[in-house]
Coordinates of N, CA and C in Angstrom, one line a residue:
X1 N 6.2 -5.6 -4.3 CA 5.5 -4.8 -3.3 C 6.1 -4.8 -2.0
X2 N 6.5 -6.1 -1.1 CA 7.0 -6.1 -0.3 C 8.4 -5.4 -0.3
X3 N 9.0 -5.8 -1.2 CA 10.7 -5.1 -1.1 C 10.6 -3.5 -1.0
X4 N 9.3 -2.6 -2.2 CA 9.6 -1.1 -2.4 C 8.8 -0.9 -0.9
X5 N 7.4 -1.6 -0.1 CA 7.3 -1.3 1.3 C 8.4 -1.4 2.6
X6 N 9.4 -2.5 2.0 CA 10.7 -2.6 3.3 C 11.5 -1.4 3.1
X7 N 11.2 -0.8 1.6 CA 12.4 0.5 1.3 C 11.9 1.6 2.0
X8 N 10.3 1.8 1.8 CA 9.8 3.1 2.9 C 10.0 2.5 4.0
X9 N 9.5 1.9 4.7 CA 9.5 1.7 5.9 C 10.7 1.4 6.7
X10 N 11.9 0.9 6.1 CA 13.2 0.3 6.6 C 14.2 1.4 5.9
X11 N 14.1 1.7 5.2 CA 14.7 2.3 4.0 C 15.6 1.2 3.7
X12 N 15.8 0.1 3.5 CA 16.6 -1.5 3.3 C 15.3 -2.2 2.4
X13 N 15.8 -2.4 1.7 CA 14.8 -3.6 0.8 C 14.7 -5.0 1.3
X14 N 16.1 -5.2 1.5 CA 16.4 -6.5 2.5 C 15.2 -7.2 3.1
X15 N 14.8 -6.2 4.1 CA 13.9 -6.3 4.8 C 12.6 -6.4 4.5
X16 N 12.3 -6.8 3.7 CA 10.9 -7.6 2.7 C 10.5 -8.6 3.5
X17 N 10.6 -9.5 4.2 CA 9.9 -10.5 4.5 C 9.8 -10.0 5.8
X18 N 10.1 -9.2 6.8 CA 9.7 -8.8 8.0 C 8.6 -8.3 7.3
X19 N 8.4 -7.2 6.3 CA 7.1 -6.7 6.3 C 5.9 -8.0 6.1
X20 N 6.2 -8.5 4.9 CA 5.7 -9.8 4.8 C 5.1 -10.6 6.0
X21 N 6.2 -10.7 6.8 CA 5.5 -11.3 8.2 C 4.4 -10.6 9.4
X22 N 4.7 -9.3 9.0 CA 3.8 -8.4 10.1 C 3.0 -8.4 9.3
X23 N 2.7 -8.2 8.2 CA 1.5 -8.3 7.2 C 0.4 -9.5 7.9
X24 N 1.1 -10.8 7.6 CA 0.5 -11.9 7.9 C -0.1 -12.0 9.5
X25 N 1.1 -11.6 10.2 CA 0.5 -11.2 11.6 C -0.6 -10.5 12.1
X26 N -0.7 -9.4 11.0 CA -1.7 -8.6 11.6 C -3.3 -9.0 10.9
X27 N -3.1 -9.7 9.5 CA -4.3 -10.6 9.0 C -4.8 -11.7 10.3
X28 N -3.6 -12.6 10.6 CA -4.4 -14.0 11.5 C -5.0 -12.8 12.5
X29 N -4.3 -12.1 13.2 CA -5.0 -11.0 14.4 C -6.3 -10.8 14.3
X30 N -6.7 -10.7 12.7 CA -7.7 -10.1 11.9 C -9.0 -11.0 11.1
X31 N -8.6 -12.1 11.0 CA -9.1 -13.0 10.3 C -10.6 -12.8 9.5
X32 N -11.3 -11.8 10.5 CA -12.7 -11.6 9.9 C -12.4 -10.2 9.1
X33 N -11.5 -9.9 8.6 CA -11.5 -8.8 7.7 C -10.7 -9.7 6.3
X34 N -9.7 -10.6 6.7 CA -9.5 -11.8 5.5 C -10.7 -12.5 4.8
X35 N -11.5 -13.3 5.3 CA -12.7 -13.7 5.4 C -13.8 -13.2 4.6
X36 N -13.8 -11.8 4.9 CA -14.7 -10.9 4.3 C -14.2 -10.8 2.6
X37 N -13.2 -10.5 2.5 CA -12.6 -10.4 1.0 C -12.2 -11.1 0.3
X38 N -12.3 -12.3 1.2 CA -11.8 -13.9 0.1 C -12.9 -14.3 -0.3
X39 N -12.2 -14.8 -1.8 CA -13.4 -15.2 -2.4 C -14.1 -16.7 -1.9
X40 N -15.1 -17.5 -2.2 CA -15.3 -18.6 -1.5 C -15.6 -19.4 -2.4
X41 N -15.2 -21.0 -2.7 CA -15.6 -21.4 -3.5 C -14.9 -22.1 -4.5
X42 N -15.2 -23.2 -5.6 CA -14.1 -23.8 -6.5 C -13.1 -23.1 -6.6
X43 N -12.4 -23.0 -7.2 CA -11.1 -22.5 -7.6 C -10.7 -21.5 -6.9
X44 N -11.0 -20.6 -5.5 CA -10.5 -20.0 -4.5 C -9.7 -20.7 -3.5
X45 N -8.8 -19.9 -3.0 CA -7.9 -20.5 -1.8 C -9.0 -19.8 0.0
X46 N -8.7 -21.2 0.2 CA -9.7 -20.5 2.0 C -8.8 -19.8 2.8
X47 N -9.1 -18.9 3.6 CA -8.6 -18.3 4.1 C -7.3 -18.4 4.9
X48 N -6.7 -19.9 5.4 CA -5.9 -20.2 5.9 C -5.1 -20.5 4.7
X49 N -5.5 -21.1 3.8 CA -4.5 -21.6 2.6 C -3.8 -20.0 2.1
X50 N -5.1 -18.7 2.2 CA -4.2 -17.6 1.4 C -3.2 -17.3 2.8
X51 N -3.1 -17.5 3.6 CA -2.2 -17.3 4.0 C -1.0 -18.5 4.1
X52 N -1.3 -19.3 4.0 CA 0.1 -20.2 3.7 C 1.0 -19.6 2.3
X53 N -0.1 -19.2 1.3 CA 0.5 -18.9 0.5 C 1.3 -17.5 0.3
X54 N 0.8 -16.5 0.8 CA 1.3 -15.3 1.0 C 2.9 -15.3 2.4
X55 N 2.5 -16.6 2.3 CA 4.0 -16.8 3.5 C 5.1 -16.8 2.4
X56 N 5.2 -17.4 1.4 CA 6.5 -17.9 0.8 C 6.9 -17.2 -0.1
X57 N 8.1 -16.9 -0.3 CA 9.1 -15.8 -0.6 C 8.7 -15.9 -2.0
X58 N 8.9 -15.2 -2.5 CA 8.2 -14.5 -4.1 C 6.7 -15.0 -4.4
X59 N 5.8 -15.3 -3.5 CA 4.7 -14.8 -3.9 C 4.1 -13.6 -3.5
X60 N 3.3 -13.0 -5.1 CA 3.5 -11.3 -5.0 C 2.3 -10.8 -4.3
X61 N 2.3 -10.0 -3.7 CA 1.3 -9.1 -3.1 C 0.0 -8.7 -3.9
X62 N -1.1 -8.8 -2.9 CA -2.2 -8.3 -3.5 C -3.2 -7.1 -2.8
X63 N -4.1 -6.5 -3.0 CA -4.5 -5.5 -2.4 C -5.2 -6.1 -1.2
X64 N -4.9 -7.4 -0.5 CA -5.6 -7.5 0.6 C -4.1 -7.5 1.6
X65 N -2.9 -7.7 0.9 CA -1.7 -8.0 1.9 C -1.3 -5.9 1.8
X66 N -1.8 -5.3 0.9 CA -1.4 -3.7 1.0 C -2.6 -3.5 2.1
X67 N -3.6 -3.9 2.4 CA -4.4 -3.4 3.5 C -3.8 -4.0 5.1
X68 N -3.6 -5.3 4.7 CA -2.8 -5.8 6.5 C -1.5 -4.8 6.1
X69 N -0.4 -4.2 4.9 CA 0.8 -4.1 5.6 C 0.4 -2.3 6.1
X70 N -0.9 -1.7 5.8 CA -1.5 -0.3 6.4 C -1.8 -0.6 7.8
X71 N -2.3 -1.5 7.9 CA -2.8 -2.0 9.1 C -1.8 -2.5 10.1
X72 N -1.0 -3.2 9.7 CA 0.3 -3.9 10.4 C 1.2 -2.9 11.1
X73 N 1.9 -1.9 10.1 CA 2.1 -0.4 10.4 C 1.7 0.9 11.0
X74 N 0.1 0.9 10.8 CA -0.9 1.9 11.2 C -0.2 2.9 10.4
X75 N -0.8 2.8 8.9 CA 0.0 3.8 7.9 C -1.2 3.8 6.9
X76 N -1.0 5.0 6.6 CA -2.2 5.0 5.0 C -1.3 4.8 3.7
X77 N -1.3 3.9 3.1 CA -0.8 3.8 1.5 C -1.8 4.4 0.6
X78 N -1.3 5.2 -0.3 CA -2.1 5.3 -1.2 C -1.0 5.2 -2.9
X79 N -1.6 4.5 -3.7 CA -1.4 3.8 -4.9 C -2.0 4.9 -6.0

């Protein structure tokens, strides 16, 4: 997800982890819209953990990192 979003946006695939990063930037910015959509509870990651984890390079995207990278952008994706 991140690489085919660095291809629209950069038209370079390369540039996957910049998106990756503004992604994440624009979540901490956000935190009470992370919060809202994490789940809570045994076997869920807390809010800070999904982001540690969405930091490192081939962990894959989910429809809460396609709403920060709309958001991060100020872009509508549609899927």
């Amino acid at each position: 997800m991140f690489r085919a979003m660095a291809y629209h946006l950069y038209n370079n695939m390369g540039s996957h982890m910049q998106v990756r990063r503004q992604a994440l930037n624009w979540l901490e910015r956000n935190m009470d819209i992370l919060t809202a959509f994490a789940a809570q509870g045994e076997g869920h990651f807390s809010a800070t953990e999904y982001l540690a984890n969405m930091s490192q390079p081939g962990e894959w995207g989910d429809e809460i990192m396609l709403m920060a990278i709309a958001g991060a952008y100020s872009i509508s994706i549609m899927v």
